[in-house]
Each structure stands twice: as structure tokens, then as C-alpha cells.
Tab-separated table of C-alpha atoms and ligand atoms in Angstrom:
chain	number	residue	atom	x	y	z
A	75	MET	CA	-0.035	-0.049	0.112
A	76	LEU	CA	1.130	3.481	-0.876
A	77	SER	CA	2.636	5.346	2.013
A	78	PHE	CA	5.436	8.120	1.548
A	79	VAL	CA	6.413	11.670	2.315
A	80	TYR	CA	7.643	14.064	-0.517
A	81	GLN	CA	9.369	17.360	-0.149
A	82	SER	CA	10.347	19.360	-3.428
A	83	ALA	CA	13.389	21.716	-3.124
A	84	PRO	CA	12.983	25.366	-4.015
A	85	SER	CA	15.128	25.932	-7.349
A	86	ARG	CA	14.379	27.753	-10.491
A	87	VAL	CA	15.560	25.628	-13.597
A	88	ILE	CA	16.288	27.156	-17.117
A	89	PHE	CA	16.811	24.430	-19.786
A	90	GLY	CA	17.392	24.437	-23.371
A	91	ALA	CA	20.512	25.074	-25.853
A	92	GLY	CA	21.499	28.522	-25.728
A	93	CYS	CA	19.679	29.602	-22.430
A	94	LEU	CA	22.842	30.828	-21.232
A	95	ASP	CA	21.712	34.075	-22.779
A	96	LYS	CA	19.421	34.602	-19.878
A	97	LEU	CA	22.367	34.765	-17.175
A	98	PRO	CA	22.329	38.600	-16.944
A	99	GLU	CA	18.415	38.547	-16.604
A	100	GLU	CA	18.493	35.767	-14.306
A	101	ILE	CA	21.163	37.453	-11.949
A	102	GLN	CA	19.090	40.668	-11.988
A	103	LYS	CA	15.893	38.245	-10.663
A	104	LEU	CA	18.019	37.095	-7.849
A	105	GLY	CA	18.435	40.786	-6.992
A	106	ALA	CA	22.190	40.538	-7.302
A	107	THR	CA	24.375	43.311	-8.481
A	108	LYS	CA	28.040	41.850	-7.791
A	109	ALA	CA	28.385	38.240	-8.914
A	110	LEU	CA	31.659	36.406	-8.178
A	111	VAL	CA	32.055	33.737	-10.952
A	112	LEU	CA	33.941	30.567	-9.891
A	113	SER	CA	35.725	27.919	-12.362
A	114	THR	CA	38.386	25.402	-12.329
A	115	PRO	CA	41.704	26.484	-13.770
A	116	GLU	CA	40.727	24.220	-16.777
A	117	GLN	CA	37.675	26.179	-17.362
A	118	ARG	CA	39.099	29.484	-16.872
A	119	GLN	CA	38.087	30.588	-20.311
A	120	SER	CA	34.283	29.690	-19.557
A	121	GLY	CA	34.782	31.796	-16.466
A	122	LEU	CA	35.819	34.740	-18.369
A	123	ASP	CA	33.047	34.247	-20.738
A	124	MET	CA	30.557	34.475	-17.631
A	125	VAL	CA	32.341	37.857	-16.444
A	126	ALA	CA	32.270	39.179	-20.148
A	127	ARG	CA	28.387	38.313	-20.251
A	128	LEU	CA	27.707	39.669	-16.652
A	129	GLY	CA	29.389	43.161	-17.576
A	130	LEU	CA	29.004	45.376	-14.823
A	131	ARG	CA	27.126	42.767	-12.497
A	132	ALA	CA	30.409	40.825	-12.316
A	133	ALA	CA	32.627	41.358	-9.525
A	134	GLY	CA	35.570	39.038	-10.571
A	135	LEU	CA	36.510	35.381	-11.322
A	136	PHE	CA	38.040	32.919	-8.720
A	137	ASP	CA	39.314	30.088	-11.146
A	138	ARG	CA	40.993	27.802	-8.313
A	139	ALA	CA	38.275	24.997	-8.117
A	140	VAL	CA	39.570	21.472	-7.563
A	141	MET	CA	38.016	18.047	-6.708
A	142	HIS	CA	36.328	17.636	-3.410
A	143	VAL	CA	36.863	21.367	-2.074
A	144	PRO	CA	39.824	21.512	0.186
A	145	ILE	CA	39.296	23.813	3.080
A	146	GLU	CA	42.236	25.754	1.797
A	147	THR	CA	40.436	26.738	-1.551
A	148	ALA	CA	37.064	27.165	0.363
A	149	GLN	CA	38.725	29.856	2.795
A	150	ALA	CA	40.621	31.459	-0.264
A	151	ALA	CA	37.233	31.758	-2.322
A	152	ARG	CA	35.383	32.900	0.710
A	153	GLU	CA	37.778	35.801	1.514
A	154	GLU	CA	37.766	36.631	-2.196
A	155	ALA	CA	33.906	36.947	-2.157
A	156	GLN	CA	34.411	39.083	0.751
A	157	ARG	CA	37.095	41.081	-0.628
A	158	LEU	CA	35.084	41.979	-3.749
A	159	GLY	CA	31.699	42.468	-1.911
A	160	ALA	CA	30.198	40.077	-4.032
A	161	ASP	CA	26.273	39.457	-3.311
A	162	CYS	CA	25.917	35.876	-5.486
A	163	CYS	CA	28.218	33.278	-6.813
A	164	VAL	CA	27.821	32.124	-10.596
A	165	ALA	CA	29.458	28.529	-10.568
A	166	VAL	CA	30.260	27.341	-13.900
A	167	GLY	CA	31.565	23.551	-14.265
A	168	GLY	CA	30.923	20.222	-12.964
A	169	GLY	CA	30.664	18.963	-9.328
A	170	SER	CA	34.006	20.489	-7.909
A	171	THR	CA	32.953	24.092	-8.862
A	172	THR	CA	29.429	23.917	-7.669
A	173	GLY	CA	31.048	22.382	-4.262
A	174	LEU	CA	33.079	25.455	-4.166
A	175	ALA	CA	30.018	27.818	-4.450
A	176	LYS	CA	28.541	25.958	-1.480
A	177	ALA	CA	31.402	26.151	0.764
A	178	ILE	CA	31.022	29.890	0.097
A	179	ALA	CA	27.214	30.061	0.707
A	180	LEU	CA	27.478	27.830	3.843
A	181	VAL	CA	29.209	30.560	5.728
A	182	SER	CA	27.784	33.798	3.979
A	183	THR	CA	24.249	32.502	2.412
A	184	LEU	CA	25.303	33.979	-0.746
A	185	PRO	CA	22.990	32.919	-3.351
A	186	ILE	CA	24.056	30.498	-6.113
A	187	LEU	CA	23.487	30.632	-9.729
A	188	ALA	CA	24.761	27.249	-11.297
A	189	VAL	CA	25.927	26.467	-14.765
A	190	PRO	CA	26.524	22.666	-14.895
A	191	THR	CA	28.829	21.476	-17.692
A	192	THR	CA	28.824	17.857	-16.389
A	193	TYR	CA	26.418	15.318	-15.360
A	194	ALA	CA	27.242	15.192	-11.589
A	195	GLY	CA	23.997	16.786	-10.574
A	196	SER	CA	25.416	18.580	-7.410
A	197	GLU	CA	23.515	21.701	-8.589
A	198	MET	CA	20.032	20.098	-7.715
A	199	THR	CA	21.202	18.946	-3.868
A	200	PRO	CA	21.285	20.756	-0.562
A	201	ILE	CA	24.393	18.529	0.135
A	202	TRP	CA	27.771	20.153	0.616
A	203	GLY	CA	31.421	18.531	1.262
A	204	ILE	CA	34.555	20.043	2.571
A	205	THR	CA	37.947	18.277	2.674
A	206	GLU	CA	40.244	18.727	5.655
A	207	GLY	CA	43.285	16.791	6.592
A	208	GLY	CA	42.520	14.451	4.265
A	209	ARG	CA	38.843	13.614	5.268
A	210	LYS	CA	35.739	14.782	3.535
A	211	THR	CA	33.112	16.192	5.750
A	212	THR	CA	29.439	16.309	4.047
A	213	GLY	CA	26.268	17.536	5.358
A	214	ARG	CA	22.928	18.713	4.115
A	215	ASP	CA	21.849	22.503	4.275
A	216	ILE	CA	19.266	24.274	2.388
A	217	ARG	CA	21.413	27.235	2.127
A	218	VAL	CA	23.629	25.564	0.142
A	219	LEU	CA	21.105	24.695	-2.724
A	220	PRO	CA	21.560	26.976	-5.669
A	221	LYS	CA	18.694	29.333	-6.411
A	222	THR	CA	18.627	29.219	-10.041
A	223	VAL	CA	20.265	26.437	-12.335
A	224	LEU	CA	20.716	27.346	-16.148
A	225	TYR	CA	21.128	24.046	-18.092
A	226	ASP	CA	22.483	24.993	-21.558
A	227	PRO	CA	23.578	21.626	-23.354
A	228	CYS	CA	25.876	24.008	-25.465
A	229	LEU	CA	28.346	23.997	-22.684
A	230	THR	CA	28.499	20.223	-22.512
A	231	VAL	CA	29.889	19.466	-26.094
A	232	THR	CA	33.590	20.076	-24.771
A	233	MET	CA	33.256	17.359	-22.207
A	234	PRO	CA	35.501	14.572	-23.274
A	235	ALA	CA	33.874	11.374	-24.157
A	236	THR	CA	35.335	9.674	-21.253
A	237	LEU	CA	34.096	11.856	-18.794
A	238	SER	CA	30.767	11.996	-20.444
A	239	ALA	CA	30.627	8.277	-20.067
A	240	THR	CA	31.717	8.018	-16.262
A	241	SER	CA	29.683	11.466	-15.498
A	242	GLY	CA	26.614	9.802	-16.856
A	243	MET	CA	26.951	6.777	-15.044
A	244	ASN	CA	27.537	8.485	-11.993
A	245	SER	CA	24.251	10.086	-12.203
A	246	ILE	CA	22.738	6.998	-13.257
A	247	ALA	CA	23.834	5.825	-9.719
A	248	HIS	CA	21.746	8.561	-8.247
A	249	CYS	CA	18.567	7.452	-10.233
A	250	VAL	CA	19.301	3.593	-9.410
A	251	GLU	CA	19.605	4.324	-5.775
A	252	ALA	CA	16.657	6.483	-5.433
A	253	LEU	CA	14.302	3.644	-6.999
A	254	TYR	CA	15.076	1.518	-3.737
A	255	ALA	CA	15.711	4.544	-1.157
A	256	GLU	CA	14.656	4.014	2.160
A	257	GLU	CA	12.413	7.439	1.412
A	258	ALA	CA	11.601	6.516	-2.191
A	259	ASN	CA	8.305	8.191	-3.307
A	260	PRO	CA	6.419	7.961	-6.484
A	261	ILE	CA	7.647	11.118	-7.902
A	262	VAL	CA	11.111	10.855	-7.560
A	263	SER	CA	10.751	7.416	-8.675
A	264	LEU	CA	9.178	8.322	-11.971
A	265	MET	CA	12.112	10.921	-12.331
A	266	ALA	CA	14.679	8.400	-11.536
A	267	GLU	CA	13.287	5.755	-14.119
A	268	GLU	CA	13.084	8.460	-16.829
A	269	GLY	CA	16.478	9.667	-15.975
A	270	ILE	CA	18.033	6.274	-16.301
A	271	ARG	CA	16.046	5.621	-19.759
A	272	ALA	CA	17.108	9.163	-21.084
A	273	PHE	CA	20.976	8.480	-20.263
A	274	ALA	CA	20.799	4.893	-21.826
A	275	GLN	CA	19.506	6.243	-25.069
A	276	SER	CA	21.794	9.581	-25.243
A	277	LEU	CA	25.074	8.220	-23.733
A	278	PRO	CA	26.116	6.060	-26.555
A	279	VAL	CA	25.485	8.888	-28.907
A	280	VAL	CA	26.952	11.441	-26.902
A	281	VAL	CA	30.305	9.261	-26.490
A	282	LYS	CA	30.448	8.742	-30.527
A	283	GLN	CA	29.524	12.126	-31.421
A	284	PRO	CA	30.150	14.561	-28.578
A	285	GLY	CA	29.076	17.376	-30.693
A	286	ASN	CA	25.340	16.076	-31.218
A	287	LEU	CA	23.365	18.689	-29.305
A	288	GLU	CA	20.107	16.710	-29.587
A	289	ALA	CA	21.921	13.853	-27.696
A	290	ARG	CA	23.524	16.346	-25.285
A	291	SER	CA	20.555	17.700	-24.362
A	292	GLN	CA	18.977	14.457	-23.681
A	293	ALA	CA	21.736	13.588	-21.374
A	294	LEU	CA	21.664	16.956	-19.549
A	295	TYR	CA	17.899	16.640	-19.109
A	296	ALA	CA	18.621	12.814	-17.624
A	297	ALA	CA	21.315	14.721	-15.345
A	298	TRP	CA	18.841	17.136	-13.885
A	299	LEU	CA	16.623	14.433	-13.081
A	300	GLY	CA	19.370	12.200	-11.319
A	301	GLY	CA	20.484	15.313	-9.488
A	302	ILE	CA	16.632	15.870	-8.133
A	303	ALA	CA	16.889	12.016	-7.071
A	304	LEU	CA	20.103	12.421	-5.284
A	305	GLY	CA	19.104	15.779	-3.578
A	306	THR	CA	15.579	14.360	-2.422
A	307	VAL	CA	16.075	10.850	-0.928
A	308	GLY	CA	18.694	9.206	0.643
A	309	MET	CA	21.240	6.800	-0.837
A	310	ALA	CA	22.247	3.333	0.076
A	311	LEU	CA	25.276	0.641	-0.217
A	312	HIS	CA	26.460	1.895	-3.686
A	313	HIS	CA	27.088	5.585	-2.691
A	314	LYS	CA	28.622	4.310	0.687
A	315	LEU	CA	31.050	2.131	-0.914
A	316	CYS	CA	32.120	5.021	-3.561
A	317	HIS	CA	32.600	7.283	-0.639
A	318	THR	CA	34.938	4.792	1.124
A	319	LEU	CA	36.700	4.031	-1.974
A	320	GLY	CA	37.064	7.560	-3.175
A	321	GLY	CA	38.145	8.873	0.397
A	322	THR	CA	40.331	5.867	1.597
A	323	PHE	CA	42.147	4.866	-1.387
A	324	ASN	CA	41.959	8.270	-3.390
A	325	LEU	CA	40.108	6.518	-6.301
A	326	PRO	CA	38.471	9.137	-9.255
A	327	HIS	CA	34.792	9.949	-8.119
A	328	ALA	CA	32.786	9.300	-11.375
A	329	GLU	CA	35.052	6.281	-12.626
A	330	THR	CA	34.571	4.472	-9.335
A	331	HIS	CA	30.765	4.908	-9.436
A	332	THR	CA	30.839	3.564	-12.970
A	333	VAL	CA	32.744	0.398	-11.799
A	334	VAL	CA	30.750	-0.409	-8.609
A	335	LEU	CA	27.102	0.447	-9.715
A	336	PRO	CA	26.544	-2.992	-11.291
A	337	HIS	CA	28.137	-4.936	-8.512
A	338	ALA	CA	26.103	-2.865	-5.819
A	339	VAL	CA	22.823	-3.405	-8.065
A	340	ALA	CA	23.640	-7.295	-7.950
A	341	TYR	CA	23.922	-7.230	-4.464
A	342	ASN	CA	20.730	-5.657	-3.815
A	343	THR	CA	18.544	-7.376	-6.625
A	344	PRO	CA	17.156	-10.263	-4.376
A	345	ALA	CA	15.650	-7.277	-2.029
A	346	SER	CA	14.389	-4.920	-4.300
A	347	PRO	CA	12.584	-6.791	-7.329
A	348	GLU	CA	10.303	-4.007	-8.011
A	349	ALA	CA	13.189	-1.317	-8.249
A	350	MET	CA	15.439	-3.840	-10.490
A	351	ALA	CA	12.497	-4.200	-12.837
A	352	ARG	CA	12.226	-0.585	-13.376
A	353	ILE	CA	15.832	-0.117	-13.817
A	354	ALA	CA	15.990	-3.148	-16.408
A	355	ARG	CA	13.150	-1.567	-18.230
A	356	ALA	CA	14.666	1.620	-18.504
A	357	LEU	CA	17.755	0.331	-19.793
A	358	GLY	CA	15.995	-2.148	-22.221
A	359	ALA	CA	17.899	-5.044	-20.438
A	360	ARG	CA	17.297	-8.384	-19.243
A	361	SER	CA	18.425	-7.618	-15.951
A	362	ALA	CA	19.192	-4.264	-13.969
A	363	ALA	CA	22.881	-5.252	-13.166
A	364	GLU	CA	23.680	-6.823	-16.437
A	365	GLY	CA	22.400	-3.799	-18.101
A	366	LEU	CA	24.234	-1.477	-16.349
A	367	TYR	CA	27.509	-3.303	-16.860
A	368	ASP	CA	26.999	-3.629	-20.492
A	369	LEU	CA	25.946	0.005	-20.824
A	370	ALA	CA	29.404	1.291	-18.908
A	371	ALA	CA	31.444	-1.482	-21.026
A	372	SER	CA	29.759	-0.291	-24.640
A	373	LEU	CA	30.758	3.580	-23.393
A	374	GLY	CA	34.239	2.261	-23.386
A	375	ALA	CA	34.190	3.306	-19.479
A	376	PRO	CA	36.323	1.509	-17.204
A	377	THR	CA	34.548	-1.602	-15.525
A	378	SER	CA	37.396	-2.743	-13.120
A	379	LEU	CA	38.590	-1.419	-9.652
A	380	ALA	CA	41.957	-2.932	-10.907
A	381	ALA	CA	42.009	-0.493	-13.791
A	382	LEU	CA	41.473	2.138	-11.569
A	383	GLY	CA	44.753	1.408	-10.007
A	384	MET	CA	43.059	-0.164	-6.684
A	385	GLN	CA	45.559	-2.905	-5.223
A	386	ALA	CA	44.056	-6.094	-4.616
A	387	GLY	CA	45.549	-6.142	-0.842
A	388	ASP	CA	43.462	-3.332	0.059
A	389	LEU	CA	39.963	-5.018	-0.510
A	390	ASP	CA	39.869	-6.633	3.026
A	391	ARG	CA	40.270	-3.164	4.576
A	392	ALA	CA	37.831	-1.518	2.045
A	393	ALA	CA	35.261	-4.117	3.147
A	394	ASP	CA	35.934	-3.760	6.785
A	395	ILE	CA	35.377	0.101	6.673
A	396	ALA	CA	32.248	-0.078	4.407
A	397	VAL	CA	30.646	-2.444	7.299
A	398	GLN	CA	31.802	-0.160	10.329
A	399	ASN	CA	28.765	2.242	10.367
A	400	PRO	CA	25.188	0.971	9.849
A	401	TYR	CA	23.282	2.642	7.083
A	402	TYR	CA	19.931	1.810	5.558
A	403	ASN	CA	20.089	-0.368	2.450
A	404	PRO	CA	17.360	-2.743	1.195
A	405	ARG	CA	19.376	-5.963	1.850
A	406	PRO	CA	21.434	-6.402	5.073
A	407	ILE	CA	24.906	-5.707	4.820
A	408	THR	CA	27.137	-8.782	5.533
A	409	ARG	CA	31.080	-8.685	5.650
A	410	ASP	CA	31.337	-11.570	3.463
A	411	GLY	CA	28.825	-10.405	0.973
A	412	ILE	CA	30.610	-7.024	0.750
A	413	ARG	CA	33.891	-8.722	0.386
A	414	ALA	CA	32.670	-10.758	-2.419
A	415	LEU	CA	30.935	-7.659	-4.195
A	416	LEU	CA	34.349	-5.758	-4.188
A	417	GLN	CA	36.164	-8.813	-5.435
A	418	ASN	CA	33.765	-9.161	-8.438
A	419	ALA	CA	34.094	-5.280	-8.951
A	420	TRP	CA	38.157	-5.442	-8.700
A	421	GLU	CA	38.215	-8.151	-11.243
A	422	GLY	CA	35.512	-6.329	-13.540
A	423	ARG	CA	33.345	-9.369	-13.744
A	424	ARG	CA	30.221	-9.271	-15.531
A	425	PRO	CA	27.366	-9.528	-12.909
B	664	LIG	P1	34.552	17.964	-11.753
B	664	LIG	O1	33.712	19.016	-11.274
B	664	LIG	O2	35.794	17.645	-10.778
B	664	LIG	O3	35.467	18.182	-13.442
B	664	LIG	C1	36.291	17.421	-13.675
B	664	LIG	C2	37.082	18.160	-14.907
B	664	LIG	O4	36.492	18.283	-16.086
B	664	LIG	C3	37.413	19.662	-14.365
B	664	LIG	O5	38.969	19.613	-14.896
B	664	LIG	C4	36.566	20.363	-15.196
B	664	LIG	O6	37.071	21.632	-15.399
B	664	LIG	C5	36.497	19.626	-16.377
B	664	LIG	N1	35.241	19.964	-17.094
B	664	LIG	C6	33.838	20.207	-16.599
B	664	LIG	N2	33.047	20.278	-17.503
B	664	LIG	C7	33.812	20.365	-18.785
B	664	LIG	C8	33.108	20.373	-20.137
B	664	LIG	N3	32.028	20.635	-20.456
B	664	LIG	N4	34.422	20.530	-20.923
B	664	LIG	C9	35.417	20.350	-20.573
B	664	LIG	N5	35.972	20.043	-19.653
B	664	LIG	C10	34.999	19.931	-18.429
B	664	LIG	O7	33.859	16.524	-11.840
B	664	LIG	P2	32.260	16.032	-11.677
B	664	LIG	O8	32.230	14.679	-11.791
B	664	LIG	O9	31.333	16.739	-12.191
B	664	LIG	O10	32.383	16.393	-9.960
B	664	LIG	C11	33.031	15.457	-9.115
B	664	LIG	C12	33.148	16.184	-7.572
B	664	LIG	O11	31.539	16.632	-7.390
B	664	LIG	C13	33.298	15.303	-6.589
B	664	LIG	O12	33.814	15.874	-5.685
B	664	LIG	C14	31.735	14.860	-6.067
B	664	LIG	O13	32.066	14.330	-4.707
B	664	LIG	C15	31.337	16.016	-6.298
B	664	LIG	N6	29.609	15.820	-6.258
B	664	LIG	C16	28.855	16.453	-5.166
B	664	LIG	C17	27.599	16.138	-5.374
B	664	LIG	C18	26.467	16.967	-4.225
B	664	LIG	O14	25.491	16.811	-4.316
B	664	LIG	N7	27.292	17.716	-3.327
B	664	LIG	C19	27.027	15.517	-6.308
B	664	LIG	C20	27.834	15.142	-7.167
B	664	LIG	C21	29.170	15.088	-7.215
């Protein structure tokens, strides 16, 4: 019988090729007059483009965003925002840049306008993360949720094929775990299934023809849905494992998600038949786990933890850490079960 809680997050989304032209108008709608633009060093040119588009409404550019928001970078960006008298942040880039804007908003309440250029989905979540002394702390705070998001697929055509594939699989993971989340609800499940379907159809085209705007548009639409799923309901075993592997063994974020997902899904299959049927249907596959593995392989994405540089000797420690703190998962977590899952993921076995 149906029983659920559904709460939507207050954010304004503008979607479509060329919608970046609305940037000055949207900044004005936020009531902001001095926007600090944020980017990674690699996307400095995009940052400069935003500054040019904003004209007198730009306070400056901070182009030092890096993966996992080190506290030193967060402090430097906060000081720069204060020095320039910024009254909002424009984050152009992937999860690393959006994450830096969130670190500023967490202590200043400056509103964020996000312009995502990957499929990570951070722009739709109230989740922040900051790394200090090698440890990443994460939390939820509505103040860090971007107020406005401009999804312009034109900005994603420069995303390399490998990043497109792994970033897309990372977002599919948000959709997959939303379908068997503790707080799963009919609205988010609709979005999650649709997100998987739109990715399964668009990613193979995106990887072969990175400039195909129709496919890029479908993939970015799917990423939006994945972001909502991640931001609205809690995640489970897959995200916990990836957090452990990324944090303790320094494995790359999106690639780790890509490799682990089919195996986490295989583990949870006996406990969530309805969710698995929806995932398989969205992928057009016989089973959810096989379909996810085959999709990643067909995109040329990595399929084993060994290929990501993880040592076989670290698998026992990874299993120990993954079972330390209890968390929700549809199937009970056992040390032996997780160790076997990790072995399969390390070898890159088709589930
Ligand atoms: P990223 O932001 O680190 O980007 C990876 C690299 O690709 C960077 O050099 C970036 O400049 C470049 N890049 C991005 N878009 C590009 C484009 N269109 N063309 C060319 N180059 C481009 O990668 P990511 O996977 O988007 O983000 C990963 C980070 O985001 C992790 O730290 C993860 O923990 C975090 N994250 C947070 C949330 C959340 O809700 N808080 C959600 C998802 C991910």
C-alpha cells in the first residue's frame, strides 16, 4: 500500500540550448549586482565568458576550484568573495565548482546561480562537502542549494567522451539508488526511471558524437533528473562504498561509481525486485545489473577497480570500513557479502 513523504526543493531551472543568454537577466531576478564567478583552472575560459556576459554585474573570477573542495581553497574563495563585496556566486563547471560555491554559501548565505557542464547533479542538491586533513565531511543545508540553474547543453559539448561516460554513469547511480531508497516516493521514482532511460538512449550517441546537441540535451535532461533524485531521497550501499573507496583509497569519483554500480545492484537485486524491474525496463535490458555493466562497457568506460589502480591487497580493508557504520540498505549488509562484491568489482566481472 502506498505511504510516503514528498518534499520538493525550491529551485528555479532554465533548460535549453542557448539559455545561457539569460544569465544577466537571471542574476537580476536574484536581486544581485556583484557576482563572483567560479571555475576550475581548466575552465578559466568559460569563467571569463561568464564575466564578460555579466558586464557590470560581475565582481570577478576565482578560477581555483578543485576536486573535493579542500578547506584551504574554500577559505581563499570565501575571502575573495568578501574582498570583492560579492552578493552572489555563479558556478560554471562540474561538481567541483558547484561544491566550491556551496562552501561559500554555507558561511555567507550568498545565493548561487549554477551553470552545470557535467552530469554530476550537485546543482540540484542541498549537499555540501569540504575536505580537511584528508577527510571529507559532508552535510545537508538548504542554504547551499543553488537558487537558479541554467542547463545549457551547448556547454557540455566540450566534455571529453570518457568524462561524459563516467559522469553519466555517476548520475545513473543517483537514479538507481533513488528507486530503492528508504524515502523512495512515486514522484522521485518516476524521475529516476526516466533519467536512466534518457541516459541509456543518449550516452552511446554522446560518446560517439560529442558535438551532437540533441543527444547532449537528452543527457543533460537526464542529469537534472539524477540530481533531483540525489537531492531528494537518501542513497544506500552503492554511494557508501564509493565514498569509502574515494576517500580512503583516493580513487577517482565518477570512474569509481561507474565500476561499482553493477555490482552494488547485483547485491541488492534479491531485496528490491520492483526497483530492479524498473531499472532493467529503462535500460531495455534483461536484468538491471547486466544492463548497467553492458552500458558502461559499451561506452568504453572502466569496468574494474584494478583498472582504476586499486590494489588487491586493499580489498579486505575496504570491506572492513564499508561495514563499520550502519546505514540504510534494502538488503542487510554482511562483511562476506561486501567482500565478494568488491572482489567482483576489482576483477571487473560481468554480474
Ligand atoms: P569535476 O567538476 O571535478 O570536473 C572534472 C574536470 O572536467 C575538471 O577539470 C573540469 O574543469 C572539467 N570539465 C567539466 N566540465 C567540462 C566540460 N563541459 N568541458 C571540458 N571540461 C570540463 O567533475 P564532476 O564529476 O562534475 O564532479 C565531481 C565532484 O563533485 C566530486 O568532488 C563529488 O564528490 C562532487 N559531487 C557532489 C555532489 C553533491 O550533491 N554535493 C553531487 C555529485 C558530485
